[in-house]
Each structure stands twice: as structure tokens, then as C-alpha cells.
CSV table of C-alpha atoms and ligand atoms in Angstrom, one decimal:
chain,number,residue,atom,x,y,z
O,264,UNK,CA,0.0,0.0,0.0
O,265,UNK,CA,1.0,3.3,-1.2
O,266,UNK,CA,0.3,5.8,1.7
O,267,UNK,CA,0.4,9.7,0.2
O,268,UNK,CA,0.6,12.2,2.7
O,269,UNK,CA,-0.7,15.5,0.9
O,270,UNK,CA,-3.3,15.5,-2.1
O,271,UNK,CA,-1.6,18.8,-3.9
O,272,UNK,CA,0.7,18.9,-7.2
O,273,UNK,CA,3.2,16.3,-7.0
O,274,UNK,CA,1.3,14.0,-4.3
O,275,UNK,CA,-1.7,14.4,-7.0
O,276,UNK,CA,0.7,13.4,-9.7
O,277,UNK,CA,2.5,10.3,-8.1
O,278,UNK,CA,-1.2,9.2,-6.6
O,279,UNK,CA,-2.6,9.0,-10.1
O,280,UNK,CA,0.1,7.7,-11.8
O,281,UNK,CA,0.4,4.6,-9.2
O,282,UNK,CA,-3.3,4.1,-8.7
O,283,UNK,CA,-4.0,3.6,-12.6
O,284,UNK,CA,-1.7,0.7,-12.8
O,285,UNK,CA,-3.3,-0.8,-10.2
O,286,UNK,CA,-1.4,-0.4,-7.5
O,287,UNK,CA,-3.4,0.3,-4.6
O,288,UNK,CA,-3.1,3.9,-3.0
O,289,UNK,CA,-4.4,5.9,0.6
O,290,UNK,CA,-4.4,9.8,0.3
O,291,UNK,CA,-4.3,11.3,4.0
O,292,UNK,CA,-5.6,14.8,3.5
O,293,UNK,CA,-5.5,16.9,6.4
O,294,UNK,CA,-9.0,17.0,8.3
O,295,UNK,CA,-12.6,16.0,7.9
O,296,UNK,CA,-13.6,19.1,6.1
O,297,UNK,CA,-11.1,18.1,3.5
O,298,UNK,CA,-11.8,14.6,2.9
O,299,UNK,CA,-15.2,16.1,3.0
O,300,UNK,CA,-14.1,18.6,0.1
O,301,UNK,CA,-12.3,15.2,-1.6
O,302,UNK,CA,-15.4,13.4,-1.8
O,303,UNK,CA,-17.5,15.9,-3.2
O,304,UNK,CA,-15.2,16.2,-6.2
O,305,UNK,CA,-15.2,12.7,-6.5
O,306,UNK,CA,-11.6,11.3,-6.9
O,307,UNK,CA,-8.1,13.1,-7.9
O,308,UNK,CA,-8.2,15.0,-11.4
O,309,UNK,CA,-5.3,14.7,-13.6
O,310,UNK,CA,-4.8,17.3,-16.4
O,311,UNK,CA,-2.0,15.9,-19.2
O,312,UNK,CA,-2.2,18.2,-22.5
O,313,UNK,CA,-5.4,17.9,-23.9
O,314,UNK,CA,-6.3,14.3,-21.4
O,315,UNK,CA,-8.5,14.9,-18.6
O,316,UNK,CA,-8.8,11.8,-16.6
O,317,UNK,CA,-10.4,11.5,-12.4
O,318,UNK,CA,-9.1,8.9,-10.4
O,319,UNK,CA,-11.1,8.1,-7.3
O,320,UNK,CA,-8.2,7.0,-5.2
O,321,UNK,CA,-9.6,6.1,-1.6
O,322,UNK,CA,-8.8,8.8,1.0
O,323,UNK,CA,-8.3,8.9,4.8
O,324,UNK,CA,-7.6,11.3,7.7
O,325,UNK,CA,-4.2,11.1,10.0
O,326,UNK,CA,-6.4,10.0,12.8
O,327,UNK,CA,-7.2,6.6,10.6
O,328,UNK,CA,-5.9,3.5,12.3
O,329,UNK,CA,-4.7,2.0,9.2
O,330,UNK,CA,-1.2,0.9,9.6
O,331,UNK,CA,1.8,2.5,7.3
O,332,UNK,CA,4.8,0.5,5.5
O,333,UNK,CA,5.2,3.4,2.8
O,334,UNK,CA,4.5,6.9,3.1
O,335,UNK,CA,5.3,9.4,0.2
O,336,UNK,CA,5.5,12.8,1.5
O,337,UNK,CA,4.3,15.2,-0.8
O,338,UNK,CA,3.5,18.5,1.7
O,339,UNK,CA,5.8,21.9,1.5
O,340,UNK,CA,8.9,21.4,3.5
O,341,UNK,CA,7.5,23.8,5.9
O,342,UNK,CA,4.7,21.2,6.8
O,343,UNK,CA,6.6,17.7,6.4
O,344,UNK,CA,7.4,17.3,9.9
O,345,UNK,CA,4.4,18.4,11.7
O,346,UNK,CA,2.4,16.6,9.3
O,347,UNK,CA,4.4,13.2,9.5
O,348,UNK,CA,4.9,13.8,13.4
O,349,UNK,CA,0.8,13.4,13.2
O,350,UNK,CA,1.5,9.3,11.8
O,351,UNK,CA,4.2,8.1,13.7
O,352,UNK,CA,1.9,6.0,15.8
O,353,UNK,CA,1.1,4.4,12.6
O,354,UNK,CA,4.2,4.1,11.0
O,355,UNK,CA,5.0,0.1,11.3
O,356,UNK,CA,8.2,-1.4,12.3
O,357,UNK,CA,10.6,-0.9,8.7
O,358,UNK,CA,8.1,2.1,7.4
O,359,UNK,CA,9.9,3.5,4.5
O,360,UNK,CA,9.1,7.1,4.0
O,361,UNK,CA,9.9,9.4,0.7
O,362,UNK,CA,10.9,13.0,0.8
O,363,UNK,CA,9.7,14.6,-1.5
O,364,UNK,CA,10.1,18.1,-0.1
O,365,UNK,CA,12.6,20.8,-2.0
O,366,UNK,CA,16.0,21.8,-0.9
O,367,UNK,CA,17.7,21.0,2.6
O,368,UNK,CA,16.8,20.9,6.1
O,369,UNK,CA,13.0,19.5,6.2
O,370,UNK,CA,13.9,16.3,5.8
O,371,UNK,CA,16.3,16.4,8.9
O,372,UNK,CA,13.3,17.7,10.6
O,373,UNK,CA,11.5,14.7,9.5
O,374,UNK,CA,14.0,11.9,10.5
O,375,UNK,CA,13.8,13.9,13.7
O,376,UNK,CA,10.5,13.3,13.8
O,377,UNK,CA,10.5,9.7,13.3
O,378,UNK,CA,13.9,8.4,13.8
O,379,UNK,CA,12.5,4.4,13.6
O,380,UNK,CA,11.2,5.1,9.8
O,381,UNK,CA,13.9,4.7,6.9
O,382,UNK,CA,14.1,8.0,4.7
O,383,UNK,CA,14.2,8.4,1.3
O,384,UNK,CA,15.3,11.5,-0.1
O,385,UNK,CA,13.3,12.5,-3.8
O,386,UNK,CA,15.0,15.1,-5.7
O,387,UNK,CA,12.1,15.6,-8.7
O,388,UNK,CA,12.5,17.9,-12.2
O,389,UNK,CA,8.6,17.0,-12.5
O,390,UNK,CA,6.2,20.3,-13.2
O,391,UNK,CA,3.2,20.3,-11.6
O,392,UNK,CA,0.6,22.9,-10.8
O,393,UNK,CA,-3.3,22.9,-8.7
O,394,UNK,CA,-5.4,24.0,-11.5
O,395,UNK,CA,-8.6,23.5,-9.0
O,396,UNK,CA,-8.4,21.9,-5.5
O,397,UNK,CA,-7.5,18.0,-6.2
O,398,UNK,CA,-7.0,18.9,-10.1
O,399,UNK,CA,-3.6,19.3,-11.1
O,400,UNK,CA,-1.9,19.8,-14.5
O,401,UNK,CA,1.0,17.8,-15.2
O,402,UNK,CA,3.0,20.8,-16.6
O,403,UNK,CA,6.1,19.2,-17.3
O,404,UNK,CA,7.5,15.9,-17.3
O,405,UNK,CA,10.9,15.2,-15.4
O,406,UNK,CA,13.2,13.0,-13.5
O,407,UNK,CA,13.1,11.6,-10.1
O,408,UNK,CA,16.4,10.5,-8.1
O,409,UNK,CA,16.0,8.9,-5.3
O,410,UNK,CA,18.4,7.7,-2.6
O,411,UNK,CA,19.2,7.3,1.1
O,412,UNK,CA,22.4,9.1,2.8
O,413,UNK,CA,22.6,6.4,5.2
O,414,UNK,CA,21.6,2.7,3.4
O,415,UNK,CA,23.1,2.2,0.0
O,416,UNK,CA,20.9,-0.3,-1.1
O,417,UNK,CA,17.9,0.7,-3.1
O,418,UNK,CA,14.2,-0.7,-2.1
O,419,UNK,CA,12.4,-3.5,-3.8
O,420,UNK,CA,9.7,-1.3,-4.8
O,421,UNK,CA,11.3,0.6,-7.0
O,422,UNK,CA,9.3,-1.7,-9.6
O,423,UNK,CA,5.8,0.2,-8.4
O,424,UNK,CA,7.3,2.8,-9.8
O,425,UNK,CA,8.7,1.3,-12.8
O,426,UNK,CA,5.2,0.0,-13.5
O,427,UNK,CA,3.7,3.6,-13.2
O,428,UNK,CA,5.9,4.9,-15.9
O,429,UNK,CA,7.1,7.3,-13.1
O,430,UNK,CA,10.4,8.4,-14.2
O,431,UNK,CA,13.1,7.1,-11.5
O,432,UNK,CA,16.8,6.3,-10.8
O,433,UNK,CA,18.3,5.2,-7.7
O,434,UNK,CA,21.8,7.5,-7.0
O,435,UNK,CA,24.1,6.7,-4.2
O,436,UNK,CA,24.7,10.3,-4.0
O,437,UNK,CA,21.4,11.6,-3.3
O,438,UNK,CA,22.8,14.8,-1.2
O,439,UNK,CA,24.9,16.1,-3.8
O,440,UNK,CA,22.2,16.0,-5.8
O,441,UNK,CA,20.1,18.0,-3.3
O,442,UNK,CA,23.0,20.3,-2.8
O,443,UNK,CA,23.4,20.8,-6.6
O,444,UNK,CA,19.4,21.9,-6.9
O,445,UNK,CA,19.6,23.8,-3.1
O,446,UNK,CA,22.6,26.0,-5.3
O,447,UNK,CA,21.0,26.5,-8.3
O,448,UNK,CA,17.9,27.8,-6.8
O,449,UNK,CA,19.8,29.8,-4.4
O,450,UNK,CA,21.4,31.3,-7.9
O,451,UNK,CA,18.0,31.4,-10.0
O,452,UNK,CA,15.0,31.8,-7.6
O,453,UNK,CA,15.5,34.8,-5.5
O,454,UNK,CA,16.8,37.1,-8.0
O,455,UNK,CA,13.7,36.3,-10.2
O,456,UNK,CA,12.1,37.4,-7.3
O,457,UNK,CA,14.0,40.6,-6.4
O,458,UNK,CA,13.7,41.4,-10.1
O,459,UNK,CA,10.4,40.3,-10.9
O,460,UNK,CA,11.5,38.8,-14.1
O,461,UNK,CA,11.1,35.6,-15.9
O,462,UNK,CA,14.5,33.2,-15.9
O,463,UNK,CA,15.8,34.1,-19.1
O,464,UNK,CA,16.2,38.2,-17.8
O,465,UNK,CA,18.9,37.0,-15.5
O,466,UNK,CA,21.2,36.6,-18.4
O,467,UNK,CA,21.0,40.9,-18.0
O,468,UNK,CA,22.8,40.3,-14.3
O,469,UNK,CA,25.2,37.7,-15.4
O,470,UNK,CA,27.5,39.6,-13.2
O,471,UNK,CA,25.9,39.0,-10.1
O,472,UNK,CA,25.2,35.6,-11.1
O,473,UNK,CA,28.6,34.7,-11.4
O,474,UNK,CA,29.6,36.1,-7.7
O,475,UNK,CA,26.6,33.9,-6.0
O,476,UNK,CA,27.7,31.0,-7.8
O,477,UNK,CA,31.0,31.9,-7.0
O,478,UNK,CA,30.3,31.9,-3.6
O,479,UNK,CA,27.8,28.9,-3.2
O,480,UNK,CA,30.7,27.2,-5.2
O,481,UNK,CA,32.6,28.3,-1.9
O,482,UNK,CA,30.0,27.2,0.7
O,483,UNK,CA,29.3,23.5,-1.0
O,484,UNK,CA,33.1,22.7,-0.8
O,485,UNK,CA,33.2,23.5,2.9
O,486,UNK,CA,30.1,21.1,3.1
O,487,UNK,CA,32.0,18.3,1.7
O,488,UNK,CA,30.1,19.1,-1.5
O,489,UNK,CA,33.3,19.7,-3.8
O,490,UNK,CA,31.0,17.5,-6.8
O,491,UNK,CA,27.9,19.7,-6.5
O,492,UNK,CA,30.2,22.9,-6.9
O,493,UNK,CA,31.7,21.8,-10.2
O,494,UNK,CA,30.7,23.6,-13.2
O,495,UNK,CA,28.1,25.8,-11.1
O,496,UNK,CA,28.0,29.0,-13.1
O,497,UNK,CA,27.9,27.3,-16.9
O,498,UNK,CA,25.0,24.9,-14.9
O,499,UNK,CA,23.1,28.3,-13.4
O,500,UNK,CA,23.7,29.9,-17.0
O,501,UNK,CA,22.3,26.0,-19.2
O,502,UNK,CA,19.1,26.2,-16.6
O,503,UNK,CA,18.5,30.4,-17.1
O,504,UNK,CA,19.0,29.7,-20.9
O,505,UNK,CA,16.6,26.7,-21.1
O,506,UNK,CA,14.2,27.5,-18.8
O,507,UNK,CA,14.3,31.5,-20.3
O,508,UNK,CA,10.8,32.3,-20.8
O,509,UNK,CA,9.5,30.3,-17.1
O,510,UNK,CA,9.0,31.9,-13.7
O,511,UNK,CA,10.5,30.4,-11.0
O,512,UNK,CA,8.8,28.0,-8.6
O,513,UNK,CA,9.4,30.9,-5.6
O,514,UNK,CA,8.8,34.1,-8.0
O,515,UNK,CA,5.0,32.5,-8.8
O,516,UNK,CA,5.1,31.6,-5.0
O,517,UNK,CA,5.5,35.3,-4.5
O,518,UNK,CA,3.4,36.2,-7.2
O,519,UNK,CA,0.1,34.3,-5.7
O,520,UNK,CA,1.0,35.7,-2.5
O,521,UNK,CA,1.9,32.3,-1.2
O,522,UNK,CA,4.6,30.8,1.7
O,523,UNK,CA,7.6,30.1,-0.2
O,524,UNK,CA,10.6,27.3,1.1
O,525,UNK,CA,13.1,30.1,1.7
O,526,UNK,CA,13.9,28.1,5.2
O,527,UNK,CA,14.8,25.2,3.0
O,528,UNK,CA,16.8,27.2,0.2
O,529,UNK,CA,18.4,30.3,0.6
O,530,UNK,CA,17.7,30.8,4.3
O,531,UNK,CA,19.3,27.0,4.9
O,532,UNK,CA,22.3,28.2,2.3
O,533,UNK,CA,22.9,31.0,4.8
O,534,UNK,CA,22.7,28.8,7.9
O,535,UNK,CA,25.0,26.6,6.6
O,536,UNK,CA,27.5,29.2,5.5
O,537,UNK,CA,27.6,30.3,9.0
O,538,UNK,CA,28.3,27.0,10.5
O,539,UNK,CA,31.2,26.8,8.3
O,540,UNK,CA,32.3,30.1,9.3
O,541,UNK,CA,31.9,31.5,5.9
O,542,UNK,CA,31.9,35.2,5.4
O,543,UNK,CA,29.7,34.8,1.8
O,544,UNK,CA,28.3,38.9,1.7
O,545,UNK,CA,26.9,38.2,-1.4
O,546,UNK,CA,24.5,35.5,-0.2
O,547,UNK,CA,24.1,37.0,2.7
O,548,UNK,CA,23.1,40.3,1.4
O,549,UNK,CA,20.6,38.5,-1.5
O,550,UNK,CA,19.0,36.8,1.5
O,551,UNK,CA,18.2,39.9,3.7
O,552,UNK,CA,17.1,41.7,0.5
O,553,UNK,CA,14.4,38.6,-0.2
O,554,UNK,CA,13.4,38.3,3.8
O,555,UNK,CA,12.9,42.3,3.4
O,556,UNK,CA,10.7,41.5,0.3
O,557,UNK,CA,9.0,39.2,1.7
O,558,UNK,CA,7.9,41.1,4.7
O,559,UNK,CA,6.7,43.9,2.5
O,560,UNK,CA,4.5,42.3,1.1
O,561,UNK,CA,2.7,40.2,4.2
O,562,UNK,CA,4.2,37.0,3.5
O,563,UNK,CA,6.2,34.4,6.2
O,564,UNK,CA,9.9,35.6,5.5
O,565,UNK,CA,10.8,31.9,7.0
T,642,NAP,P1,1.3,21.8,-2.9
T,642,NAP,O1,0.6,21.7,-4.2
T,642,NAP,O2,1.1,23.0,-2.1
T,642,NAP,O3,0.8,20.5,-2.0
T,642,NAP,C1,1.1,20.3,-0.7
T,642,NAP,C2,0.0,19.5,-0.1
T,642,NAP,O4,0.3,19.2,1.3
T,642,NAP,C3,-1.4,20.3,0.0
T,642,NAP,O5,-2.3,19.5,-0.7
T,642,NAP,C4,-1.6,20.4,1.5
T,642,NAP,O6,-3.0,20.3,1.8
T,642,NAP,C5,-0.9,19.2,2.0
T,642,NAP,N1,-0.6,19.2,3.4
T,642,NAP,C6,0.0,20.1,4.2
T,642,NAP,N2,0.0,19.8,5.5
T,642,NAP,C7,-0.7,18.6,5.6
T,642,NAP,C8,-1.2,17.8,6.6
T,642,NAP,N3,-0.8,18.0,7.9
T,642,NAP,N4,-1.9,16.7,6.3
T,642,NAP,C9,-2.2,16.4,5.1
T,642,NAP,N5,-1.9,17.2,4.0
T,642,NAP,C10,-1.2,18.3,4.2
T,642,NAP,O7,2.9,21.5,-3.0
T,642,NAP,P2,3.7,20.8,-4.2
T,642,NAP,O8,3.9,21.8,-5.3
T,642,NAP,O9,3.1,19.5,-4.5
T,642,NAP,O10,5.1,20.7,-3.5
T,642,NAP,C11,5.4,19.7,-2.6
T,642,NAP,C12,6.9,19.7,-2.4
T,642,NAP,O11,7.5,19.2,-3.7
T,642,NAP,C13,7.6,21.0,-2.2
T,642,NAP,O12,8.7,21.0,-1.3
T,642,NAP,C14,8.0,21.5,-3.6
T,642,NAP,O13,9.1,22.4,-3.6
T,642,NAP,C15,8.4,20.1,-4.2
T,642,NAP,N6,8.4,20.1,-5.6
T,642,NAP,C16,7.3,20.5,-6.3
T,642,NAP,C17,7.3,20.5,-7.7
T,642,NAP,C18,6.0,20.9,-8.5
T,642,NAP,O14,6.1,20.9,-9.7
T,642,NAP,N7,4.9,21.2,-7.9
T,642,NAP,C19,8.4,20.0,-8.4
T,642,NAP,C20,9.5,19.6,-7.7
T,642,NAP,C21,9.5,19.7,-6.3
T,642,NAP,P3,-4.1,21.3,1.5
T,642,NAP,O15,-4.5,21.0,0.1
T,642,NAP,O16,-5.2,21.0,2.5
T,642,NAP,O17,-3.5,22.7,1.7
């Protein structure tokens, strides 16, 4: 049993991907009202190009006593560990969980949380967006790479997601890899933000570009990162080319006056630099601009 722990873009996308290959699925939304909400609209809507398909994948709420083996994660990383923290009395001996959160930190939080469950870190290039509550368009189809800092080997149910034509690989280096995305949003995200511009305007600021990535370059080596900081600037510059005409995740965030991860991306950056004793003015001085941004505008700037 797949157990998936938020109904929004990517837990809608993974739910309905599983469930129509058969493979049998539990949402857990958050209270009553929403499973309430959930059962009115009669299943899980999936948007791909011109396909609209519902998939009436059972739901439950935390307080269910249904055992968990498997739980994919699929809240912000501000909510992961309160909302797992909720399940740990049902989590069984061995419960495997997935992360499926954005950049660094939550899913610390999370192990925290439940130190007797295995984690599974998901770092995803999948595009997803809530068109309507429980209807999501699949906006852009990606990669998932999964992996687990502390056990090497992978899990046998790596073939569910085989099955469900869900695009996977298993890397042994799964915090690089979360590292390498933390940086290149650090790069991208904020000064889309600061700039209100699509991706593609950064190319007008290469200079700055170049210092940050300079700097994050600085900050992964003293994380014992040296991999992620190879070839970070011509990376920033290949995703701000190919991704010229997008938003970024946190500038449409910022743009739907929504919570954004800063905690988990920039803001964890900047912890981090600290711990290492890093003096990185650059980063530091992007991140007080954004927090100052942020607060203009009435939004969490954590
Ligand atoms: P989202 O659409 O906002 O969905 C989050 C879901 O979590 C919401 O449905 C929310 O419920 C639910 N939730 C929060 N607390 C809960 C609780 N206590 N119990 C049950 N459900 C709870 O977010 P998302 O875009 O899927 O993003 C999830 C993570 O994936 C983020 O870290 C994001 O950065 C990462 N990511 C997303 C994409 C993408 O394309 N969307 C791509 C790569 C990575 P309500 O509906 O009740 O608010």
C-alpha cells in the first residue's frame, strides 16, 4: 500500500500515476472538512495536454488506524514534519518514508520526527501545478532521483514505480544531488524574485550571477560538496537559458502571494555558510534583500 501524505501537485501526480496501474493507494488529507471537500469532487483530477482523466483514489484522515509501511511525503517542506509527526503511531516497524520536499533541512526535521522510519530523499525535475483543488496539471514531465544518505541499497519497490511509468533512478549520492538543486535555486529563484522577471532576464545580471555562484561554489566545498560545486556557473547559466521564458517555482510563489521554502533554500544556504564560518556577503546580502521583500509584502519571511 502506497500511503500519500498531501493530495496537492506532486502527491496528485504520483497518486494517479500509481493508482492507474493498479497499485493500490491511501491519500491522507488533512482534516474532515477536507476529505469532505475530496469526496464531493469525486476522486483526484489529472490534467496531461489535452487528457483529462479523475481517479477516485480512496482517502483517509491522519487519525485513521490504518497501519503505514510506505508513506510518500508530498507537503511543502515547511509542513513535512508536523504533518508526518501526526502518523508516527502508525508508521509500522521498517516504514519506509519518501521525501519529497525541496531543498535542505525539512527532511532532517522529518528523521527527527520519526527516527524508527527509513528516509528516502526524492530530488524531482517533475512540473506540476493545482489548477482546482485536487485537479492538477502535469505541466512538465521530469526526473526523479531517489536515494538514502545512510543505506546504499535501493528498495524492492522501485518496480511500483517502474510500473507507473514514473520516471526514477536510484543515486548513491542523493545529497549532492540535493546540494546541486539547493545551489542552483539559491542562484536562480531569489533574483527572479528581487527582479520580478522571468529566468531568461537573469542573463542581463550575469554579473551578479557569477559572484553567488561563486560563492555557493565556496560554501558546497566546505560542506564536503566539492562535486555539486563543479561547473556551477555554466549549470546556473544551461538552466536560465533553457528555462528563459518560465517563472521560477518561488517568484510565482511570491506572485500568488503564497509561503515560499526560503527556510529550505536560501535561508538554509545561509545557515549553513555560518556553521562553516563562511563570510559569503553576497548571499548573505541576497537573502536579507528577499526576507525584506518578503515582509513587504505580508508573507512568512521563513
Ligand atoms: P502543494 O501543491 O502546495 O501541495 C502540498 C499539499 O500538502 C497540499 O495539498 C496540502 O494540503 C498538503 N498538506 C500540508 N499539510 C498537511 C497535513 N498536515 N496533512 C495532510 N496534507 C497536508 O505543493 P507541491 O507543489 O506538491 O510541493 C510539494 C513539495 O514538492 C515542495 O517541497 C516542492 O518544492 C516540491 N516540488 C514541487 C514540484 C512541483 O512541480 N509542484 C516540483 C519539484 C519539487 P491542503 O490542500 O489541504 O492545503
Amino acid at each position: 500500500m502506497w500511503h500519500i501524505l498531501g493530495a496537492g501537485s506532486l502527491g496528485t501526480l504520483w497518486a494517479t500515476r500509481l493508482a492507474r496501474v493498479g497499485l493500490p493507494v491511501q491519500l491522507i488529507l488533512r482534516d474532515a472538512e477536507r476529505l469532505n471537500s475530496y469526496e464531493q469532487a469525486g476522486g483526484l483530477t489529472l490534467v496531461e495536454g489535452d487528457r483529462v482523466q479523475r481517479y477516485p483514489v480512496a482517502a483517509q484522515t491522519a487519525d485513521h488506524p490504518q497501519p503505514i509501511q510506505r508513506l510518500l511525503v508530498a507537503c511543502k517542506a515547511y509542513d513535512a514534519a508536523q504533518a508526518v509527526a501526526q502518523l508516527a503511531h502508525r508508521l509500522q516497524p521498517g516504514a519506509e518514508l519518501l521525501l519529497l520536499q525541496n531543498g535542505l533541512g525539512s527532511q532532517d526535521e522529518v528523521a527527527r520526527a520519526v527516527p524508527q522510519a527509513r528516509c528516502i530523499c526524492v530530488s524531482s525535475t517533475e512540473g506540476a501545478f493545482r489548477q482546482a483543488d485536487f485537479q492538477v496539471v502535469w505541466a512538465g514531465h521530469g526526473h526523479n532521483w531517489l536515494g538514502d544518505p545512510l543505506r546504499p541499497e535501493p528498495p524492492a519497490w522501485l518496480a511500483d514505480l517502474q510500473r507507473a511509468g514514473i520516471a526514477h533512478d536510484w543515486s548513491p549520492d542523493i545529497l549532492g544531488r540535493l546540494w546541486r538543486k539547493l545551489a542552483l535555486n539559491c542562484a536562480i529563484n531569489p533574483l527572479t524574485v528581487l527582479y520580478d522577471c522571468r529566468n531568461g532576464a537573469l542573463l542581463d545580471h550575469a554579473e551578479q550571477l557569477a559572484q553567488l555562484c561563486h560563492e555557493l561554489s565556496l560554501l558546497l566545498n566546505g560542506c564536503n560538496q566539492a562535486s555539486a560545486a563543479d561547473g556551477l556557473y555554466a549549470d546556473v547559466r544551461r538552466v536560465v537559458e533553457a528555462t528563459a521564458a518560465n517563472y521560477s517555482s518561488m517568484h510565482q510563489d511570491v506572485a500568488q502571494a503564497r509561503r515560499t521554502e526560503i527556510t529550505y533554500l536560501l535561508g538554509y544556504a545561509c545557515r549553513a555558510a555560518q556553521q562553516q564560518r563562511l563570510h559569503l556577503p553576497h548571499l548573505q546580502a541576497l537573502h536579507a534583500q528577499l526576507v525584506a521583500h518578503l515582509v513587504a509584502r505580508g508573507l512568512p519571511s521563513h
